[in-house]
Each structure stands twice: as structure tokens, then as C-alpha cells.
Amino acid sequence: MSSWDRSRAVPWSRAIPVMPATATGETEDVDLMKERVWRDLSREAANEAKELEKRKQQSSMEGEGLSSSSSSSSGAMMDDATRQQQQQQSTLINNNNNNTKKEEVNILGYVGRPYQTSDLLRNVAFGATIGSITGMCFGFMDSIRSASSSKLLKTASRSAQGKFVFQGTYRSGMFFGGFFGAFHTVKYATRVLVDPG
């Protein structure tokens, strides 16, 4: 989880005092409240980690107890409840093994995001779309200004002026779209290789 996701997950609503902190009606410092929330969250996370560790130890102890009791009474058949407990424990262990995500190190030695062509195309399309719209706005404004200030275009027909404005608009739109598409491609490549957060 990146630092951005962690900061968004903090319940900042708990940091704003609902009731006055003192009898005079003064509220407590928000930064102090934020620190308290951070401490509470870290304390809760530590408690959850301890509980998870205890559960793992209990399940491993129960597994050892079951294996020793089954070895002592090898001739006896296990009842259904014992089998179900063992199946549940084995599925829990398998789920824990499956949930541990091994992060792959890329060429540069950093842990980046996995590459997906759909994400790359989405980023390029976003950059090209936003860049084209921005470029067309700038190109239109610039073409109108140039057409109104040029002596040659003032004497030209309306269709020639429109053609000049249209050419300036789509030329600028294509340039900006290409630039922003390339920018978002480089941004995505950086995120895949380095993942700055």
C-alpha cells in the first residue's frame, strides 16, 4: 500500500472534535488529534498482528496434537468432526500461503507495478484526449487572434478565414494530443519500473 492510500485510509473525521474539549468551549489542536488517531491505528494494527500470531500458534499446536493422537491410535478411524477440523485448518493454511504476495523486482532492482497493456492504452488515450481538447482550445484562440490581426486575412473571404482557423485548431490539437499522450506513456513506464508512490 502506498503512502497515498494509507493517508486516504485514515479516518480524519475522528480527528475533528465533535464536543468542546474543555469547559470553556475551546477545541483541541487538530494536529494533536491527528497524532492520537495515528497512535490508535498503529495500536490496533499491532493488536491485530498479535491476535493473528496467537491464532497461528494455536492452529499449529492443534495440528500437532491431532497428528500425535492419530499416530497413537493408528488402528482407530477418525470421526467426521476431526476430519472437518483438519480440512478447515488445511484450507486456512493454504489461504494464508496464497495471500502472501511475492513482490517481483524489475530490471532496475525496484519493485514496480505489473505492466498491463490495457492500462498503458488507457493512459495514452487519456493523455491524447485531454491534450487534444486543450490544444484545440489554444489553437482556436490563437488562430482567431492571428486572423483578426493579419492584414492579408482581413481582406480574404470568410471561407478562407474559416479554413485558416480550422487548420490552426486541428494542428495545435494534434500537437498537444501527441505531447500529452507521450507524457502519460512515460509516466506509466516510470510507474511500472520504479513506482514512486
mmCIF file of C-alpha atoms in Angstrom:
data_model
loop_
_atom_site.group_PDB
_atom_site.id
_atom_site.type_symbol
_atom_site.label_atom_id
_atom_site.label_comp_id
_atom_site.label_asym_id
_atom_site.label_seq_id
_atom_site.Cartn_x
_atom_site.Cartn_y
_atom_site.Cartn_z
ATOM 1 C CA MET A 1 0.000 0.000 0.000
ATOM 2 C CA SER A 2 1.413 3.340 -0.982
ATOM 3 C CA SER A 3 1.640 6.334 1.314
ATOM 4 C CA TRP A 4 -1.166 7.993 -0.639
ATOM 5 C CA ASP A 5 -3.508 5.052 0.032
ATOM 6 C CA ARG A 6 -2.514 4.945 3.697
ATOM 7 C CA SER A 7 -3.231 8.652 4.167
ATOM 8 C CA ARG A 8 -6.595 8.273 2.453
ATOM 9 C CA ALA A 9 -7.475 5.326 4.715
ATOM 10 C CA VAL A 10 -7.015 7.355 7.900
ATOM 11 C CA PRO A 11 -10.435 8.283 9.324
ATOM 12 C CA TRP A 12 -9.830 12.027 9.524
ATOM 13 C CA SER A 13 -13.401 12.533 10.701
ATOM 14 C CA ARG A 14 -12.270 11.172 14.072
ATOM 15 C CA ALA A 15 -9.671 13.966 14.238
ATOM 16 C CA ILE A 16 -12.276 16.732 14.316
ATOM 17 C CA PRO A 17 -13.680 17.172 17.811
ATOM 18 C CA VAL A 18 -17.453 16.922 18.000
ATOM 19 C CA MET A 19 -17.782 18.242 21.544
ATOM 20 C CA PRO A 20 -15.684 21.011 23.094
ATOM 21 C CA ALA A 21 -12.574 19.591 24.719
ATOM 22 C CA THR A 22 -12.641 21.980 27.664
ATOM 23 C CA ALA A 23 -15.369 23.513 29.769
ATOM 24 C CA THR A 24 -14.692 26.948 28.264
ATOM 25 C CA GLY A 25 -15.585 25.698 24.784
ATOM 26 C CA GLU A 26 -12.097 25.699 23.289
ATOM 27 C CA THR A 27 -11.391 22.879 20.887
ATOM 28 C CA GLU A 28 -8.227 20.807 20.959
ATOM 29 C CA ASP A 29 -5.479 21.186 18.405
ATOM 30 C CA VAL A 30 -6.239 19.259 15.195
ATOM 31 C CA ASP A 31 -2.604 18.158 14.800
ATOM 32 C CA LEU A 32 -2.710 16.681 18.295
ATOM 33 C CA MET A 33 -5.896 14.837 17.403
ATOM 34 C CA LYS A 34 -4.274 13.513 14.202
ATOM 35 C CA GLU A 35 -1.359 12.169 16.230
ATOM 36 C CA ARG A 36 -3.801 10.449 18.565
ATOM 37 C CA VAL A 37 -5.588 8.860 15.624
ATOM 38 C CA TRP A 38 -2.268 7.649 14.176
ATOM 39 C CA ARG A 39 -1.303 6.157 17.538
ATOM 40 C CA ASP A 40 -4.708 4.480 17.886
ATOM 41 C CA LEU A 41 -4.449 2.997 14.413
ATOM 42 C CA SER A 42 -0.927 1.711 14.994
ATOM 43 C CA ARG A 43 -2.014 0.229 18.336
ATOM 44 C CA GLU A 44 -4.978 -1.500 16.652
ATOM 45 C CA ALA A 45 -2.715 -2.851 13.906
ATOM 46 C CA ALA A 46 -0.265 -4.211 16.497
ATOM 47 C CA ASN A 47 -3.115 -5.877 18.414
ATOM 48 C CA GLU A 48 -4.427 -7.458 15.218
ATOM 49 C CA ALA A 49 -0.964 -8.763 14.403
ATOM 50 C CA LYS A 50 -0.664 -10.284 17.892
ATOM 51 C CA GLU A 51 -4.073 -11.940 17.576
ATOM 52 C CA LEU A 52 -3.149 -13.360 14.182
ATOM 53 C CA GLU A 53 0.098 -14.730 15.602
ATOM 54 C CA LYS A 54 -1.801 -16.329 18.501
ATOM 55 C CA ARG A 55 -4.246 -17.951 16.072
ATOM 56 C CA LYS A 56 -1.380 -19.325 14.008
ATOM 57 C CA GLN A 57 0.277 -20.762 17.113
ATOM 58 C CA GLN A 58 -2.990 -22.310 18.323
ATOM 59 C CA SER A 59 -3.707 -23.844 14.929
ATOM 60 C CA SER A 60 -0.185 -25.265 14.714
ATOM 61 C CA MET A 61 -0.479 -26.667 18.268
ATOM 62 C CA GLU A 62 -3.845 -28.234 17.458
ATOM 63 C CA GLY A 63 -2.386 -29.707 14.280
ATOM 64 C CA GLU A 64 0.484 -31.252 16.248
ATOM 65 C CA GLY A 65 -1.932 -32.612 18.865
ATOM 66 C CA LEU A 66 -4.097 -34.185 16.181
ATOM 67 C CA SER A 67 -1.159 -35.815 14.441
ATOM 68 C CA SER A 68 0.197 -37.263 17.724
ATOM 69 C CA SER A 69 -3.211 -38.595 18.779
ATOM 70 C CA SER A 70 -3.799 -40.158 15.364
ATOM 71 C CA SER A 71 -0.374 -41.818 15.432
ATOM 72 C CA SER A 72 -1.038 -43.299 18.878
ATOM 73 C CA SER A 73 -4.353 -44.750 17.752
ATOM 74 C CA SER A 74 -3.421 -45.699 14.221
ATOM 75 C CA GLY A 75 -5.952 -48.503 14.033
ATOM 76 C CA ALA A 76 -8.944 -46.324 15.001
ATOM 77 C CA MET A 77 -10.902 -44.376 12.390
ATOM 78 C CA MET A 78 -11.249 -40.614 12.767
ATOM 79 C CA ASP A 79 -14.727 -39.256 13.148
ATOM 80 C CA ASP A 80 -16.255 -36.635 10.837
ATOM 81 C CA ALA A 81 -15.725 -33.679 13.184
ATOM 82 C CA THR A 82 -11.981 -34.288 13.361
ATOM 83 C CA ARG A 83 -11.765 -34.575 9.594
ATOM 84 C CA GLN A 84 -13.663 -31.342 9.143
ATOM 85 C CA GLN A 85 -11.333 -29.553 11.578
ATOM 86 C CA GLN A 86 -8.297 -30.793 9.706
ATOM 87 C CA GLN A 87 -9.789 -29.735 6.371
ATOM 88 C CA GLN A 88 -10.569 -26.267 7.737
ATOM 89 C CA GLN A 89 -7.045 -25.930 9.102
ATOM 90 C CA SER A 90 -5.507 -27.042 5.826
ATOM 91 C CA THR A 91 -7.662 -24.596 3.865
ATOM 92 C CA LEU A 92 -6.682 -21.780 6.261
ATOM 93 C CA ILE A 93 -3.018 -22.617 5.796
ATOM 94 C CA ASN A 94 -3.434 -22.778 2.015
ATOM 95 C CA ASN A 95 -5.271 -19.444 2.006
ATOM 96 C CA ASN A 96 -2.528 -17.841 4.097
ATOM 97 C CA ASN A 97 0.097 -19.186 1.689
ATOM 98 C CA ASN A 98 -1.863 -17.942 -1.304
ATOM 99 C CA ASN A 99 -2.405 -14.492 0.232
ATOM 100 C CA THR A 100 1.288 -13.841 0.740
ATOM 101 C CA LYS A 101 2.210 -11.824 -2.316
ATOM 102 C CA LYS A 102 5.769 -12.083 -3.508
ATOM 103 C CA GLU A 103 6.844 -8.802 -4.986
ATOM 104 C CA GLU A 104 8.896 -9.105 -8.123
ATOM 105 C CA VAL A 105 11.976 -6.971 -8.583
ATOM 106 C CA ASN A 106 12.311 -5.460 -12.066
ATOM 107 C CA ILE A 107 15.360 -4.751 -14.218
ATOM 108 C CA LEU A 108 16.388 -1.687 -12.221
ATOM 109 C CA GLY A 109 16.120 -3.501 -8.887
ATOM 110 C CA TYR A 110 12.938 -1.699 -7.834
ATOM 111 C CA VAL A 111 9.521 -3.083 -7.035
ATOM 112 C CA GLY A 112 7.132 -1.550 -9.548
ATOM 113 C CA ARG A 113 3.587 -2.162 -10.623
ATOM 114 C CA PRO A 114 2.846 -5.005 -13.014
ATOM 115 C CA TYR A 115 2.686 -3.998 -16.665
ATOM 116 C CA GLN A 116 -0.701 -4.270 -18.375
ATOM 117 C CA THR A 117 -1.315 -3.254 -21.958
ATOM 118 C CA SER A 118 -4.848 -2.136 -21.145
ATOM 119 C CA ASP A 119 -3.534 0.296 -18.515
ATOM 120 C CA LEU A 120 -0.951 1.640 -20.955
ATOM 121 C CA LEU A 121 -3.579 2.182 -23.654
ATOM 122 C CA ARG A 122 -5.932 3.809 -21.161
ATOM 123 C CA ASN A 123 -3.210 6.237 -20.052
ATOM 124 C CA VAL A 124 -2.246 7.069 -23.650
ATOM 125 C CA ALA A 125 -5.899 7.593 -24.626
ATOM 126 C CA PHE A 126 -6.460 9.829 -21.593
ATOM 127 C CA GLY A 127 -3.387 11.939 -22.375
ATOM 128 C CA ALA A 128 -4.247 12.211 -26.069
ATOM 129 C CA THR A 129 -7.863 13.168 -25.344
ATOM 130 C CA ILE A 130 -7.089 15.802 -22.735
ATOM 131 C CA GLY A 131 -4.177 17.130 -24.795
ATOM 132 C CA SER A 132 -6.288 17.347 -27.951
ATOM 133 C CA ILE A 133 -9.054 19.260 -26.205
ATOM 134 C CA THR A 134 -6.558 21.629 -24.607
ATOM 135 C CA GLY A 135 -4.646 22.062 -27.860
ATOM 136 C CA MET A 136 -7.785 22.757 -29.861
ATOM 137 C CA CYS A 137 -8.798 25.470 -27.400
ATOM 138 C CA PHE A 138 -5.390 27.109 -27.572
ATOM 139 C CA GLY A 139 -5.199 26.685 -31.350
ATOM 140 C CA PHE A 140 -8.648 28.181 -31.868
ATOM 141 C CA MET A 141 -7.870 31.206 -29.694
ATOM 142 C CA ASP A 142 -4.504 31.723 -31.386
ATOM 143 C CA SER A 143 -5.961 31.328 -34.891
ATOM 144 C CA ILE A 144 -8.771 33.790 -34.198
ATOM 145 C CA ARG A 145 -6.265 36.307 -32.851
ATOM 146 C CA SER A 146 -3.967 35.809 -35.856
ATOM 147 C CA ALA A 147 -6.850 36.050 -38.334
ATOM 148 C CA SER A 148 -8.138 39.268 -36.822
ATOM 149 C CA SER A 149 -4.692 40.917 -36.703
ATOM 150 C CA SER A 150 -3.444 39.867 -40.155
ATOM 151 C CA LYS A 151 -3.965 42.376 -42.984
ATOM 152 C CA LEU A 152 -3.948 39.597 -45.588
ATOM 153 C CA LEU A 153 -6.624 37.529 -43.835
ATOM 154 C CA LYS A 154 -8.806 40.596 -43.201
ATOM 155 C CA THR A 155 -9.217 41.011 -46.939
ATOM 156 C CA ALA A 156 -9.712 37.250 -47.562
ATOM 157 C CA SER A 157 -13.100 35.585 -47.842
ATOM 158 C CA ARG A 158 -14.943 34.106 -44.876
ATOM 159 C CA SER A 159 -14.296 30.559 -46.092
ATOM 160 C CA ALA A 160 -10.535 31.260 -46.289
ATOM 161 C CA GLN A 161 -10.592 32.692 -42.758
ATOM 162 C CA GLY A 162 -12.539 29.652 -41.528
ATOM 163 C CA LYS A 163 -10.104 27.311 -43.233
ATOM 164 C CA PHE A 164 -7.171 29.126 -41.573
ATOM 165 C CA VAL A 165 -8.835 28.915 -38.135
ATOM 166 C CA PHE A 166 -9.703 25.228 -38.647
ATOM 167 C CA GLN A 167 -6.134 24.368 -39.710
ATOM 168 C CA GLY A 168 -4.681 26.151 -36.697
ATOM 169 C CA THR A 169 -7.168 24.410 -34.394
ATOM 170 C CA TYR A 170 -6.542 20.852 -35.545
ATOM 171 C CA ARG A 171 -2.776 21.353 -35.929
ATOM 172 C CA SER A 172 -2.472 22.596 -32.370
ATOM 173 C CA GLY A 173 -4.859 19.867 -31.135
ATOM 174 C CA MET A 174 -2.789 17.130 -32.761
ATOM 175 C CA PHE A 175 0.456 18.551 -31.390
ATOM 176 C CA PHE A 176 -0.856 18.859 -27.824
ATOM 177 C CA GLY A 177 -2.559 15.440 -28.034
ATOM 178 C CA GLY A 178 0.653 13.775 -29.173
ATOM 179 C CA PHE A 179 2.666 15.505 -26.479
ATOM 180 C CA PHE A 180 0.287 14.626 -23.639
ATOM 181 C CA GLY A 181 -0.092 11.050 -24.936
ATOM 182 C CA ALA A 182 3.699 10.640 -24.901
ATOM 183 C CA PHE A 183 3.866 12.270 -21.461
ATOM 184 C CA HIS A 184 1.354 9.825 -19.998
ATOM 185 C CA THR A 185 3.195 6.922 -21.661
ATOM 186 C CA VAL A 186 6.443 7.973 -19.967
ATOM 187 C CA LYS A 187 4.575 8.482 -16.697
ATOM 188 C CA TYR A 188 3.115 4.960 -16.887
ATOM 189 C CA ALA A 189 6.508 3.466 -17.784
ATOM 190 C CA THR A 190 8.059 5.192 -14.768
ATOM 191 C CA ARG A 191 5.299 3.851 -12.544
ATOM 192 C CA VAL A 192 5.845 0.314 -13.870
ATOM 193 C CA LEU A 193 9.625 0.443 -13.462
ATOM 194 C CA VAL A 194 10.076 2.420 -10.254
ATOM 195 C CA ASP A 195 6.600 3.045 -8.699
ATOM 196 C CA PRO A 196 7.429 6.278 -6.848
ATOM 197 C CA GLY A 197 4.194 6.049 -4.872
#
